[in-house]
Each structure stands twice: as C-alpha cells, then as structure tokens.
Amino acid sequence: MNRIKTDWTKPQKLSLVALLFIIGKTIKESWVLILYFIVRAFVKQNEDEDDTEKRSDKLIYFLLLTAAFLIFFQIQKFIQFFKTRIYIKDNELIEQTGIFTKKTKTIPIHKIQSVHLVQNYIHRFTDTCTMKVETAGTEKTELELSAIDYLKAQDLQEILQQKEAVSAANISDNNSTQLMGLSNFDLIKLAISENHIRTLSLIFAFAMSRLDDLRQFFGKKTDAIIDEQVNQINFTTSIVAGMIGLGIAITLAFSVIRVLLRYNDMQLTANQKGFKVKWGFLQTQQKMMLQNKVQLISWNSNFVRKLLGIKILRFFMVGENILKDDQYIKLPVLQEDVLKKLSAYYQPVWPSLNENPNYTHPSYAWRVTMIYILPVAFAASVALYFWEPWVMIIPILLFLYFLVTFKIRHMKFIFWYNQTSLQIQKGIWGDEHILLNFKKVQHVALETSPFLRRKNLATLVLHTAGDSIKIPYIPLTKAQAIADRCLYEIELDKS
C-alpha cells in the first residue's frame, strides 16, 4: 500500500522529539550547576562557623541566579521549536521562526547542492532524523533541523531533487539504479588498506591527552609514578615483541572500527538527476547530491589499496569546504566498471581512452629540490657536523628522500585532454586521478616566472566552484590551448 506523500506547500512543524534535543543541550550547557546541586544534596558538610554558612549561602544565590539566566536564554529555543514552520513556495524553501520578532529564511531551490539526513539511536527509535541543507552560497550548513519526521524529510529530499533537476536540465528520467554496495569482505579489505600510521597517531594523541588529564588530577607525581613503573620493567626481546604485536593489534582494531563507522551498509543509487548515498553504523546517514552541482571528480589509492584494487572516489560540489570531512563523501569503489558507471554521469568518456598522454617538463623533477631543499640540507649538515658528526647524515637522507619523491612525482604526472574534458594522473607512492569537464571551469590563470618564460613553459591553474586544478611546467602552447578551450566553454555556457 502506497503511503500519502507529504504536501510541502503547506507549513510543516518539527517533531516533538526536537524537545528532547533542546533539553539535552540545556543540561549539557548547565552540567556544572547540576553537578553542584546533586553533590550538595547527597553530601552533608559540617559547617560550624557563621561566616562559612554565609559564604555558602551567597554561593548558592549566585548559582541560582546564573541558572535563572541560563533558563531564560534557553526559553527562546523552546519558543522557536513551537513556532518553527518549513515549507516550499515558488521554488523556494522557506523556514519561519519567532513570535514577536519573526524571522524568515528563504533558500532558492536552485542554490541547494545537497540534502543530508542523519539518524542516531534516538532518531531511529522515534522515526525522525536531523536534516541539513547545504547551498552553494556558503561553506557551512545553511539550514539544520534537529528533529523532523523521517518520511517527511525523505519526501522533501525527493521534491528538492526533482524541482532542481527539472529547472536546471529539463530531465525526466526518474529511474534510479543502485550502483554500489559493500559486503563484509569489502569492509575487511578497506580495514586492511586503511592509513594505519594516521590511526596510530590518533591513538597516540588520545593517550597523551588522557595523560595530561592525569597530570592535572594527580599533579607532578604522575610523571614520577610512570617513570618508576617503566624502570621496573625488564625490557626483554619477548616483551618488546609482545608490545609491538599489541600495538599492531590495537591499530588494526581501531582501523576496523573506523571503517565500520564510516562505510557500514553503504549504498549508492543514481539517476540523471543526482546521487543518493546511505551509510552508517551507530549513526545512519543519507545524503542527496544533485548531479548538476558536481564540479569535478577524483579517485585515489594508497600503495596497499592499489594492490587490492580499491579506489576512493570523491565528488567536488559547489561551495564545498574541502577541509571539512562532514561536508563531502568518500565512496570506496572496488570494481573498475562501477567507477566508470559513476563517472559516466559526470563525463561519459575519459580523455585517457582516446587521447595521447602529455607530460610536465623535466625541470619539474629537480628544480624545487635544488633551489629550496638542497641549501637547507647543506646548512643543516654543516651545523650538525660541529655538534655531532654522525647526525649530519639525517639531513642528507632527507635531501635524498625529497630528490627521489620529486622525481617520482614528475614521472607519474600525466594528463590528457580533448575538446570537452581534462584528465590528470598524479601521485608519489599512491595514485590519484582527476576528471574535469571544461563546462565547470569558472576562470583560468597562466602563471609564469623568468625561468618558465625562458623555457617557453607555464603553469596552468583551472578554478572551479569546488576546487582548483594545477598543471605545472607544461609547454606554453598547450597551456594556452587548454585555457582557450575553457574560456570558449565559459562563454558558450553564458550565451
């Protein structure tokens, strides 16, 4: 039996569950006061002096006054809950709040780049969700509703997708196809290929923060106690091996947990209008991304993932903050055909399949190393020689490392282009591919220096609304040809 769709042309209220989140936030902000009164209620103190009692009473009055102010400022959140209405009118998403001072937030539908639904355990139990609406005009979430009926949110998500797709591209294809899903074996492969060094650094940072907490609680004795316990350990080969093994096991366990939290039950469906991604373990999330908002796509693999055939695909959206992980989605792709199906919605044909490869100038491999790294390494080696001669090998090894990595970076930097798109392959120990449709370019820049002009070279920078792409040390004629093609597409799109 088909359910009745929500009529979003009529103002809709928030779910009553939003009150729970408001109360929870109030308690969180006032936990110090609450803890004090709980302790005072259960712990009896013998106060013999009148001055002590007077000071205690003054403290209570002060805390009560502070609590009254906090409650007063929290009341507006309760009022806002009862007076919040959201609806669609004239291709605009409208939110109205307030009693005496009314506030109306209007979001044009064509500015919406994604709608994000998040469900924690309270949301699941009450069949609600948090809805986040992100637009192209700002890097932060434009509209966030802490608790709205899940079915209503899904209906709104579909309406926004349909209205934007029709107004932008006149597309009528509503058939959705599931392009990917992850099995348990896929999750194991992802856990194995995780960046374990990053995981280990997170564990180390967490341990150090807890150690700082102990220092604040116990004072300076903490370091002495730890040093004493460490000195009592007889570090035999078996103990060291056991500690290393335990560290590896803990790191792998944390990597598995991170993969489960990030990729568990991930499913992606797509049509000509956009993509819908669902994932999560403790917290279920569902995000809708409109296809015409995608600026460029990229996929990358580290060394282990390259061996296992795993690629992490990412869509760069309009107005997205690339430094915030919660604003974009990393899709693990384990089959080449799935990658081609996903990219086909953005760019049907890869330039690398039909065009000849192009490379950067050989000076790209050594110039930065010789100009910047070599003098620093030489100066550090001389300084360290007078302090401890054998230590001077460290900057020398670092110089050789940079020399090798810059050479590898030059050898692996390849790009292809045709009349409509550009594809780049780059990386050092892993691989990264970037696919750009020239229609998405906002503006271009040609950067030169005296050295580049002498060699008839240039660095081409292509700016999109999602991110910028740089192609360094290429022939000036090729850079100019790509720039002209982008400018032609920009003018054609405006006309």
mmCIF file of C-alpha atoms in Angstrom, residues 26 49 56 58 95 124 194 220 321 331 374 400 403 411 418 449 461 479:
data_model
loop_
_atom_site.group_PDB
_atom_site.id
_atom_site.type_symbol
_atom_site.label_atom_id
_atom_site.label_comp_id
_atom_site.label_asym_id
_atom_site.label_seq_id
_atom_site.Cartn_x
_atom_site.Cartn_y
_atom_site.Cartn_z
ATOM 1 C CA THR A 26 20.348 22.683 28.087
ATOM 2 C CA GLU A 49 31.231 28.928 61.611
ATOM 3 C CA SER A 56 27.938 29.147 51.231
ATOM 4 C CA LYS A 58 25.987 33.615 48.795
ATOM 5 C CA GLU A 95 11.771 28.461 7.215
ATOM 6 C CA ARG A 124 15.755 5.653 14.866
ATOM 7 C CA GLU A 194 43.455 1.977 5.972
ATOM 8 C CA LYS A 220 53.627 16.369 39.302
ATOM 9 C CA ASN A 321 34.622 23.355 2.208
ATOM 10 C CA LEU A 331 32.999 6.420 -1.840
ATOM 11 C CA LEU A 374 69.488 21.407 -1.088
ATOM 12 C CA LEU A 400 67.803 12.157 -0.988
ATOM 13 C CA LEU A 403 65.010 14.109 -4.544
ATOM 14 C CA MET A 411 57.292 10.641 -13.779
ATOM 15 C CA ASN A 418 40.175 16.734 -25.606
ATOM 16 C CA SER A 449 58.368 33.025 -13.953
ATOM 17 C CA VAL A 461 45.514 26.814 -12.985
ATOM 18 C CA ALA A 479 48.557 25.622 -21.632
#
